[in-house]
Amino acid sequence: MWKPIHNTSISLQHQIINWMTEQIQLGNWGVGTKLPTQRQLAMQFEVNRSTIQQALEELKADGILEAKIGAGTFVANNSWNLLAKKPQPNWQRYIDTSIHKPNDRTIQLINEYEQDSSIIRLGTGELSPQLLPTKKLTESLQKLTFHEKDIGYSSPQGSDELRMAICQYVKKRGITTTPDNILIVSGALQALQLMALGLFESGSIVFQDSCSYLNSIHPFQSFGMRMKSIKRDESLEKTLCSFKKNRQSIYYTVPTLHNPTGTVWTAKEKQNFYEMCKSLRIPIIEDDVYAELLFDTPLPSIKSLDSSGQVLYVSSVSKTLSPGLRIGWVIGPTPVIKRLADIKMQMDYGSSAISQKIVTYWLTSGLYEKHLAELGSQLKIRAAFIESILHKYFHAIATWEKPLGGFYIWLRFNEPIVTKEFFLKLLKEKVLINPGYIYDIEDAHHIRLSFAYASYEELEKALMILYTESMLIFKTKRQ
C-alpha cells in the first residue's frame, strides 16, 4: 500500500497530489470515481487531515477533482482531458449500476487491513498460522501419488473419492447420504453464492437470525433476494407465516457455534425448528462450518433429522484445516446438487483437483480427526487466556458468555459505544475489530472477539488498547 515518504525534498502534500494524479492517468481512478473520505485518506497515508485537505483543494482548483455537496469528492468529468488529452469510459457508472452490491465500508476496511502485518486482528474469522498443520500438510503431499486426472479439471460435482470420504465422515454428524447428493465447492461462501444464482427467483425471502453473518456479505442481496432478520422466540412460526405468504423463501442458520454470537442450539431446538420449517415448506440452509470446533461432543445436525430433502447442509475445512485449500461441500437433494454443479462449472470449472486430493487423504487417513483433537485443545487454552483478561479488566463495563468452542467471544458493552468512529479509533491504534453493526446494523453494543488468530502477546496488547479506548468513552459519557 503506497504511503508518502517523510523527510524528503518533496512535501507530503505534493507527493499525495502526484500519486492521485498518477492513479487518474493510469486509468485506476476513472471519471466519476468517488474518493475515500479525508479521514480515511489521512489514516491510509499516515498524515494529518489538513495535509489531505490541502492536496484535494489543489486538485479541485486544477479541475481534476470535484466536490458534490453531501456526496463527497469525485474524479471530475474533464480530468482525463486535462491530464491525458483523450476520452475515457466512465467506469464508476458501470460500477454503480452493476448487479453485485459492494461491501459495507467497514467490511472493506477489515478486508484491506487484515493484509497489514502491523495490525492486530482481534476479530478475524481465521486460524493463526501457528495453529495450521503446515508441516503435516507438507509431509502428506510427499505421500500422495498424482495421476493425469488428478492435475486436470475436476468433475462437475467434485472428486468421486472425496465425496465418498465425506459420506463416511458426516456419519458422525448423524447424516446418511450418497456421493450423488454431495457437491464439492470452493469454500462454504461459494455454496451460498451458487444457491443464490441457481435456486431462487428475484424477490425471494431469506430468513436469518436477528444477528447474522449474512449481513456482512451479500450473496443473496445482490441477486434481488430480500433478507429478513427474525427472532427465534415463541412467536417464530407466526412471524414466518406473516412474511412468507406465497413467496419463495429459505431459512439460513448456524445452529452450532453461531457466527458471530457463538450460541449452540439444543437437540430440542433443532427438532422443533426442523418440524416447523417442514410444516411451512420453508427449506433450511444449515451452515455447519464450526461444528467440529465445539469443545464438547457436538449434537447431531439438523440435517440428521431430514427425511424429505428439506435441509441443504454446508460445511468446509476452511475453519479447521486450511482456508487456502478452498474446499467445502453441500449435501442436498439430487436435483438441487445437479443444478448447483452445473452453475459451478460455468463459474470456475470445478474446485482444485489437487486440494480435493489432499482433503481426501486427510479424511481417510485419520490425520484430520487427530488434528481436530489437537486444535480443540489449543483453542480451549486460548479461550481461557482471553477470558482471564476480560474478567480482570472488562467485568464492570461489559458482559459475555463463556465460549463453547470455535473462535469467538461475543462481547457486549454496557453502553452503546461500538460506532464507526470507535472502529476507526482502534484501527488508528493498529487494532482491527469486527464491530456488531456489521452483523446487525442497529447493534452498537457488541464486538466479535477472536481468540484464534493473534498471538498471546498481541491478544493482551490489543485488549488493553480496547479497554483504554472504551474507558475514555465511558468517562466522557459520565461527564
Coordinates of C-alpha atoms in Angstrom, one line a residue:
M1 CA 0.0 0.0 0.0
W2 CA 1.5 3.3 -1.1
K3 CA 2.4 5.9 1.5
P4 CA 4.2 9.3 1.1
I5 CA 7.9 9.4 2.3
H6 CA 8.6 11.7 5.2
N7 CA 11.8 13.8 5.4
T8 CA 12.4 14.3 1.6
S9 CA 12.6 17.4 -0.5
I10 CA 9.1 16.8 -1.9
S11 CA 6.4 17.8 0.5
L12 CA 3.9 15.2 1.7
Q13 CA 1.1 17.3 0.1
H14 CA 2.7 17.2 -3.4
Q15 CA 3.6 13.5 -3.1
I16 CA -0.1 12.8 -2.5
I17 CA -1.1 15.1 -5.4
N18 CA 1.4 13.3 -7.7
W19 CA 0.1 9.9 -6.6
M20 CA -3.5 10.8 -7.1
T21 CA -2.8 12.3 -10.5
E22 CA -1.0 9.1 -11.5
Q23 CA -4.0 7.0 -10.5
I24 CA -6.1 9.0 -12.9
Q25 CA -3.6 8.9 -15.7
L26 CA -3.2 5.2 -15.4
G27 CA -6.9 4.7 -15.5
N28 CA -7.1 3.3 -12.0
W29 CA -9.4 6.1 -11.0
G30 CA -11.8 6.6 -13.8
V31 CA -14.2 9.5 -14.4
G32 CA -16.8 9.6 -11.6
T33 CA -14.7 7.6 -9.1
K34 CA -15.5 8.6 -5.5
L35 CA -12.5 9.2 -3.3
P36 CA -12.3 7.9 0.3
T37 CA -13.1 10.4 3.0
Q38 CA -10.4 12.8 4.2
R39 CA -10.2 10.9 7.5
Q40 CA -9.8 7.6 5.6
L41 CA -7.1 9.0 3.4
A42 CA -5.3 10.5 6.3
M43 CA -5.3 7.2 8.1
Q44 CA -4.2 5.3 4.9
F45 CA -1.3 7.7 4.2
E46 CA -0.4 8.3 7.9
V47 CA -0.5 12.1 7.6
N48 CA -2.5 14.9 9.2
R49 CA -6.0 15.5 7.8
S50 CA -5.0 19.1 6.9
T51 CA -2.4 17.7 4.5
I52 CA -5.1 15.7 2.7
Q53 CA -7.4 18.7 2.6
Q54 CA -4.7 20.9 1.0
A55 CA -3.9 18.3 -1.6
L56 CA -7.6 17.8 -2.5
E57 CA -8.1 21.6 -2.7
E58 CA -5.3 22.0 -5.2
L59 CA -6.6 19.1 -7.4
K60 CA -10.1 20.7 -7.3
A61 CA -8.6 24.1 -8.3
D62 CA -7.0 22.4 -11.3
G63 CA -10.3 20.8 -12.3
I64 CA -9.0 17.3 -11.7
L65 CA -11.4 16.6 -8.8
E66 CA -14.8 18.0 -8.0
A67 CA -16.8 18.1 -4.8
K68 CA -20.5 17.3 -4.7
I69 CA -22.3 18.7 -1.6
G70 CA -23.4 15.9 0.7
A71 CA -21.9 13.2 -1.5
G72 CA -18.1 13.6 -1.4
T73 CA -15.2 14.2 -3.7
F74 CA -15.0 12.6 -7.2
V75 CA -12.8 12.5 -10.2
A76 CA -14.1 15.2 -12.5
N77 CA -15.5 14.6 -15.9
N78 CA -12.8 16.6 -17.7
S79 CA -9.9 15.2 -15.6
W80 CA -8.8 12.8 -18.3
N81 CA -8.8 15.5 -20.9
L82 CA -6.8 17.7 -18.7
L83 CA -4.3 15.0 -17.9
A84 CA -4.1 12.8 -21.0
K85 CA -5.9 14.6 -23.7
K86 CA -8.1 11.7 -24.7
P87 CA -11.5 10.3 -23.7
Q88 CA -12.1 7.6 -21.0
P89 CA -15.1 5.4 -20.2
N90 CA -16.9 6.3 -17.1
W91 CA -16.2 3.1 -15.2
Q92 CA -17.7 4.5 -12.0
R93 CA -21.1 4.5 -13.7
Y94 CA -20.6 0.8 -14.7
I95 CA -19.7 0.0 -11.1
D96 CA -22.6 1.9 -9.6
T97 CA -25.2 0.2 -11.8
S98 CA -23.8 -3.3 -11.6
I99 CA -25.8 -6.1 -10.0
H100 CA -23.5 -7.2 -7.2
K101 CA -23.7 -4.9 -4.1
P102 CA -20.5 -3.5 -2.6
N103 CA -19.4 -4.4 0.9
D104 CA -20.1 -2.0 3.7
R105 CA -17.2 0.4 4.1
T106 CA -16.3 -1.1 7.4
I107 CA -16.1 -4.6 5.8
Q108 CA -13.9 -3.2 3.0
L109 CA -11.5 -1.7 5.6
I110 CA -11.4 -5.0 7.5
N111 CA -10.6 -6.9 4.3
E112 CA -7.9 -4.3 3.4
Y113 CA -6.2 -4.1 6.8
E114 CA -6.2 -7.8 7.5
Q115 CA -3.4 -7.9 5.0
D116 CA -1.3 -5.4 7.0
S117 CA 1.1 -7.3 9.3
S118 CA 1.4 -4.4 11.6
I119 CA -2.3 -4.6 12.6
I120 CA -3.5 -6.9 15.4
R121 CA -6.5 -8.8 14.1
L122 CA -8.8 -9.0 17.1
G123 CA -11.9 -10.2 15.3
T124 CA -10.8 -12.2 12.3
G125 CA -12.5 -15.5 11.4
E126 CA -9.3 -17.4 10.7
L127 CA -6.9 -19.7 12.4
S128 CA -3.5 -18.4 13.5
P129 CA -0.7 -19.7 11.1
Q130 CA 0.7 -21.4 14.2
L131 CA -2.4 -23.5 14.5
L132 CA -2.4 -24.6 10.9
P133 CA -0.8 -28.1 10.3
T134 CA 1.6 -26.7 7.8
K135 CA 4.4 -29.3 8.4
K136 CA 2.0 -32.2 8.3
L137 CA 0.3 -30.9 5.2
T138 CA 3.7 -30.7 3.5
E139 CA 4.5 -34.2 4.6
S140 CA 1.2 -35.5 3.3
L141 CA 2.0 -34.1 -0.1
Q142 CA 5.0 -36.3 -0.3
K143 CA 2.9 -39.4 0.4
L144 CA 0.4 -38.7 -2.4
T145 CA 0.6 -40.1 -5.9
F146 CA -0.8 -37.9 -8.6
H147 CA -2.1 -39.2 -11.9
E148 CA -3.0 -37.2 -15.0
K149 CA -6.6 -36.9 -13.9
D150 CA -5.6 -35.5 -10.5
I151 CA -4.0 -32.4 -12.0
G152 CA -6.7 -31.7 -14.6
Y153 CA -10.2 -30.2 -14.2
S154 CA -12.4 -31.7 -11.6
S155 CA -15.7 -33.5 -12.5
P156 CA -18.8 -31.3 -12.1
Q157 CA -19.7 -32.5 -8.6
G158 CA -16.2 -33.0 -7.5
S159 CA -13.8 -35.9 -6.9
D160 CA -15.6 -39.3 -6.5
E161 CA -13.1 -40.3 -3.9
L162 CA -13.6 -37.1 -1.8
R163 CA -17.4 -37.4 -2.0
M164 CA -17.2 -41.0 -0.8
A165 CA -14.9 -40.0 2.0
I166 CA -17.4 -37.2 3.0
C167 CA -20.2 -39.7 3.1
Q168 CA -18.3 -41.7 5.7
Y169 CA -17.1 -38.7 7.6
V170 CA -20.5 -36.9 8.1
K171 CA -22.0 -40.0 9.7
K172 CA -20.6 -38.6 13.0
R173 CA -22.9 -35.6 12.4
G174 CA -25.8 -38.1 12.1
I175 CA -26.0 -37.7 8.3
T176 CA -26.6 -40.5 5.9
T177 CA -26.0 -39.6 2.3
T178 CA -24.6 -40.7 -1.1
P179 CA -21.9 -39.2 -3.4
D180 CA -24.7 -38.2 -5.8
N181 CA -26.1 -35.9 -3.1
I182 CA -22.8 -34.1 -2.5
L183 CA -21.2 -31.1 -4.4
I184 CA -17.7 -30.0 -3.7
V185 CA -17.4 -26.2 -3.6
S186 CA -14.6 -23.7 -3.2
G187 CA -15.5 -22.9 0.4
A188 CA -18.9 -22.5 2.1
L189 CA -19.3 -19.0 0.8
Q190 CA -19.4 -20.3 -2.8
A191 CA -22.1 -22.7 -1.8
L192 CA -24.3 -19.7 -0.8
Q193 CA -23.5 -17.9 -4.0
L194 CA -24.4 -20.9 -6.1
M195 CA -27.7 -21.2 -4.2
A196 CA -28.5 -17.5 -4.8
L197 CA -27.8 -17.9 -8.5
G198 CA -29.5 -21.2 -9.1
L199 CA -32.4 -21.8 -6.7
F200 CA -34.4 -18.7 -6.1
E201 CA -36.3 -16.1 -8.0
S202 CA -35.9 -12.4 -7.5
G203 CA -37.9 -11.2 -4.5
S204 CA -37.5 -14.5 -2.6
I205 CA -37.1 -14.1 1.2
V206 CA -34.0 -15.3 3.0
F207 CA -34.9 -15.6 6.7
Q208 CA -32.0 -15.4 9.1
D209 CA -31.3 -14.9 12.8
S210 CA -31.6 -11.4 14.1
C211 CA -27.8 -11.1 14.3
S212 CA -26.2 -12.8 11.3
Y213 CA -23.0 -13.4 9.4
L214 CA -25.0 -13.0 6.2
N215 CA -25.4 -9.2 6.9
S216 CA -21.6 -8.9 6.5
I217 CA -21.7 -10.4 2.9
H218 CA -24.1 -10.1 0.0
P219 CA -24.5 -13.4 -1.8
F220 CA -28.3 -13.2 -1.7
Q221 CA -29.0 -9.5 -1.6
S222 CA -27.0 -8.9 -4.9
F223 CA -29.4 -11.1 -6.8
G224 CA -32.6 -9.5 -5.7
M225 CA -33.4 -11.6 -2.6
R226 CA -34.8 -9.9 0.5
M227 CA -33.1 -10.6 3.8
K228 CA -35.4 -10.8 6.8
S229 CA -33.9 -11.0 10.3
I230 CA -36.1 -13.0 12.7
K231 CA -36.1 -13.6 16.5
R232 CA -36.4 -17.3 17.3
D233 CA -38.9 -16.9 20.1
E234 CA -42.3 -18.4 20.9
S235 CA -44.0 -16.4 18.0
L236 CA -41.5 -17.6 15.4
E237 CA -43.9 -19.7 13.4
K238 CA -46.5 -16.8 13.3
T239 CA -43.8 -14.4 12.2
L240 CA -42.6 -16.6 9.4
C241 CA -46.1 -17.1 8.1
S242 CA -46.8 -13.4 8.1
F243 CA -43.7 -12.6 6.0
K244 CA -43.7 -15.7 3.8
K245 CA -47.2 -15.7 2.4
N246 CA -46.9 -17.1 -1.2
R247 CA -43.3 -16.1 -1.7
Q248 CA -40.3 -18.4 -2.2
S249 CA -38.3 -18.5 1.0
I250 CA -35.5 -20.2 2.8
Y251 CA -34.1 -20.0 6.3
Y252 CA -30.3 -19.6 6.8
T253 CA -28.9 -20.6 10.2
V254 CA -25.7 -21.6 12.0
P255 CA -27.1 -23.8 14.8
T256 CA -23.7 -24.9 16.2
L257 CA -21.3 -22.2 17.3
H258 CA -23.3 -19.4 15.6
N259 CA -21.4 -16.7 13.9
P260 CA -20.9 -14.2 15.5
T261 CA -22.6 -15.0 18.8
G262 CA -21.2 -18.5 19.5
T263 CA -24.5 -19.9 20.6
V264 CA -25.3 -23.6 20.3
W265 CA -28.8 -25.0 19.8
T266 CA -30.1 -27.9 21.9
A267 CA -31.4 -31.1 20.3
K268 CA -35.0 -30.0 21.1
E269 CA -34.5 -26.6 19.5
K270 CA -33.2 -28.3 16.3
Q271 CA -36.1 -30.8 16.3
N272 CA -38.8 -28.1 16.8
F273 CA -37.2 -25.8 14.2
Y274 CA -37.0 -28.6 11.6
E275 CA -40.6 -29.6 12.2
M276 CA -41.8 -26.1 12.0
C277 CA -40.0 -25.3 8.7
K278 CA -41.2 -28.6 7.3
S279 CA -44.8 -27.8 8.0
L280 CA -44.4 -24.3 6.5
R281 CA -42.5 -25.7 3.5
I282 CA -39.5 -23.4 4.1
P283 CA -36.2 -25.1 3.2
I284 CA -33.3 -24.7 5.6
I285 CA -29.6 -23.9 4.8
E286 CA -27.7 -25.4 7.7
D287 CA -24.2 -23.8 7.9
D288 CA -22.2 -26.2 10.0
V289 CA -18.6 -25.0 9.4
Y290 CA -17.8 -24.5 13.1
A291 CA -19.3 -27.7 14.5
E292 CA -16.0 -29.6 14.7
L293 CA -14.6 -26.9 16.8
L294 CA -17.0 -27.4 19.7
F295 CA -15.2 -28.1 22.9
D296 CA -17.7 -30.8 23.9
T297 CA -19.0 -33.5 21.5
P298 CA -21.5 -31.8 19.1
L299 CA -25.1 -32.9 18.9
P300 CA -26.3 -34.3 15.6
S301 CA -27.0 -31.7 12.9
I302 CA -30.4 -30.5 11.7
K303 CA -29.7 -32.4 8.5
S304 CA -29.6 -35.7 10.5
L305 CA -33.4 -35.2 11.1
D306 CA -34.1 -34.6 7.4
S307 CA -36.3 -37.2 5.8
S308 CA -37.7 -35.1 3.0
G309 CA -34.8 -33.1 1.4
Q310 CA -35.8 -30.1 3.5
V311 CA -32.2 -29.2 4.5
L312 CA -29.2 -28.0 2.4
Y313 CA -26.2 -28.8 4.6
V314 CA -23.0 -26.8 4.1
S315 CA -19.6 -27.4 5.6
S316 CA -15.9 -27.0 4.8
V317 CA -12.3 -27.4 6.0
S318 CA -11.6 -23.7 5.9
K319 CA -12.1 -23.1 9.6
T320 CA -10.3 -26.3 10.7
L321 CA -7.6 -27.4 8.3
S322 CA -6.7 -24.7 5.8
P323 CA -8.6 -21.8 4.3
G324 CA -6.1 -21.8 1.4
L325 CA -7.3 -25.3 0.2
R326 CA -10.7 -23.7 -0.6
I327 CA -12.6 -27.0 -0.1
G328 CA -16.2 -27.2 1.2
W329 CA -19.3 -29.2 0.4
V330 CA -23.0 -29.1 0.1
I331 CA -25.3 -32.0 0.8
G332 CA -28.8 -31.9 -0.6
P333 CA -31.4 -33.5 -2.8
T334 CA -30.1 -34.8 -6.2
P335 CA -31.9 -32.2 -8.4
V336 CA -30.5 -29.3 -6.3
I337 CA -27.0 -30.7 -6.3
K338 CA -27.1 -31.2 -10.1
R339 CA -28.3 -27.7 -10.6
L340 CA -25.6 -26.2 -8.4
A341 CA -22.9 -28.3 -10.0
D342 CA -24.0 -27.1 -13.5
I343 CA -23.7 -23.4 -12.3
K344 CA -20.4 -24.1 -10.7
M345 CA -19.0 -25.5 -13.9
Q346 CA -20.0 -22.3 -15.6
M347 CA -18.3 -20.2 -12.9
D348 CA -14.9 -21.9 -12.3
Y349 CA -15.0 -25.4 -13.9
G350 CA -14.6 -27.2 -10.6
S351 CA -12.7 -26.8 -7.4
S352 CA -9.0 -27.5 -7.3
A353 CA -8.4 -31.2 -8.0
I354 CA -5.1 -31.1 -6.1
S355 CA -6.8 -29.6 -3.0
Q356 CA -9.5 -32.3 -3.2
K357 CA -6.8 -35.0 -3.3
I358 CA -5.2 -33.6 -0.1
V359 CA -8.5 -33.3 1.8
T360 CA -9.4 -36.9 0.7
Y361 CA -6.1 -38.1 2.2
W362 CA -6.6 -36.3 5.4
L363 CA -10.2 -37.5 5.9
T364 CA -9.4 -41.2 5.1
S365 CA -6.0 -41.5 6.9
G366 CA -7.2 -40.3 10.3
L367 CA -5.0 -37.2 10.1
Y368 CA -7.9 -34.9 10.1
E369 CA -9.5 -36.2 13.3
K370 CA -6.2 -36.2 15.1
H371 CA -5.6 -32.6 14.0
L372 CA -9.0 -31.6 15.2
A373 CA -8.3 -33.0 18.7
E374 CA -5.0 -31.1 18.9
L375 CA -6.6 -27.9 17.6
G376 CA -9.5 -28.1 20.0
S377 CA -7.1 -28.3 22.9
Q378 CA -5.2 -25.2 21.7
L379 CA -8.4 -23.2 21.1
K380 CA -9.6 -24.1 24.6
I381 CA -6.4 -22.7 26.1
R382 CA -6.6 -19.5 24.0
A383 CA -10.3 -19.0 25.1
A384 CA -9.3 -19.3 28.8
F385 CA -6.5 -16.8 28.3
I386 CA -8.7 -14.2 26.7
E387 CA -11.4 -14.7 29.3
S388 CA -8.9 -14.2 32.1
I389 CA -8.1 -10.7 30.7
L390 CA -11.8 -9.9 30.2
H391 CA -12.6 -10.9 33.9
K392 CA -9.7 -8.7 35.1
Y393 CA -10.4 -5.6 33.2
F394 CA -13.8 -5.6 31.5
H395 CA -16.1 -7.1 34.1
A396 CA -17.5 -3.6 35.1
I397 CA -18.1 -2.4 31.6
A398 CA -19.1 -5.4 29.5
T399 CA -20.6 -8.9 29.6
W400 CA -20.1 -12.1 27.7
E401 CA -20.9 -15.8 27.7
K402 CA -18.2 -18.4 28.3
P403 CA -17.2 -19.7 24.8
L404 CA -18.3 -23.2 24.0
G405 CA -15.9 -23.6 21.2
G406 CA -15.0 -22.1 17.8
F407 CA -13.1 -18.8 17.5
Y408 CA -15.2 -16.1 19.1
I409 CA -16.5 -14.3 22.2
W410 CA -19.5 -12.0 21.6
L411 CA -18.5 -9.1 23.9
R412 CA -21.4 -6.8 24.9
F413 CA -20.5 -3.3 26.3
N414 CA -23.0 -1.9 28.8
E415 CA -23.2 1.3 26.8
P416 CA -23.7 1.7 23.0
I417 CA -20.1 2.7 22.3
V418 CA -19.4 0.5 19.2
T419 CA -19.7 3.0 16.4
K420 CA -17.8 3.6 13.2
E421 CA -15.9 6.3 15.0
F422 CA -14.9 3.7 17.7
F423 CA -13.8 1.2 15.0
L424 CA -11.6 3.9 13.3
K425 CA -10.1 5.0 16.6
L426 CA -9.0 1.4 17.3
L427 CA -7.7 1.0 13.7
K428 CA -5.6 4.1 14.2
E429 CA -4.1 2.3 17.3
K430 CA -3.4 -0.7 15.0
V431 CA -6.2 -2.9 16.4
L432 CA -8.8 -4.3 14.0
I433 CA -12.1 -5.3 15.4
N434 CA -15.3 -6.8 14.0
P435 CA -18.0 -4.4 15.3
G436 CA -21.5 -5.7 16.0
Y437 CA -23.1 -3.3 13.5
I438 CA -21.7 -5.3 10.5
Y439 CA -23.9 -8.3 11.7
D440 CA -26.9 -6.2 12.8
I441 CA -27.0 -2.6 11.6
E442 CA -28.6 -1.4 14.8
D443 CA -26.1 -3.0 17.1
A444 CA -23.8 -0.5 18.9
H445 CA -23.1 -2.7 21.9
H446 CA -21.2 -5.7 20.6
I447 CA -17.8 -6.7 19.1
R448 CA -16.8 -10.1 17.9
L449 CA -13.5 -11.0 19.7
S450 CA -11.5 -13.8 18.2
F451 CA -9.1 -15.9 20.3
A452 CA -8.0 -18.0 17.3
Y453 CA -5.7 -15.7 15.3
A454 CA -3.5 -13.2 17.2
S455 CA -0.6 -14.4 19.4
Y456 CA -1.0 -14.3 23.2
E457 CA 1.2 -11.2 23.3
E458 CA -0.9 -9.5 20.6
L459 CA -4.2 -10.5 22.3
E460 CA -3.1 -9.0 25.6
K461 CA -1.9 -5.8 24.0
A462 CA -5.0 -5.4 21.8
L463 CA -7.4 -6.0 24.7
M464 CA -5.6 -3.4 26.8
I465 CA -5.9 -0.8 23.9
L466 CA -9.6 -1.8 23.6
Y467 CA -10.1 -1.3 27.3
T468 CA -8.3 2.1 27.4
E469 CA -10.4 3.4 24.4
S470 CA -13.6 2.0 25.9
M471 CA -12.9 3.7 29.3
L472 CA -12.3 7.0 27.6
I473 CA -15.7 6.9 26.1
F474 CA -17.4 5.8 29.3
K475 CA -15.7 8.6 31.2
T476 CA -16.8 11.1 28.6
K477 CA -20.4 9.8 28.8
R478 CA -20.5 10.2 32.6
Q479 CA -19.3 13.9 32.5

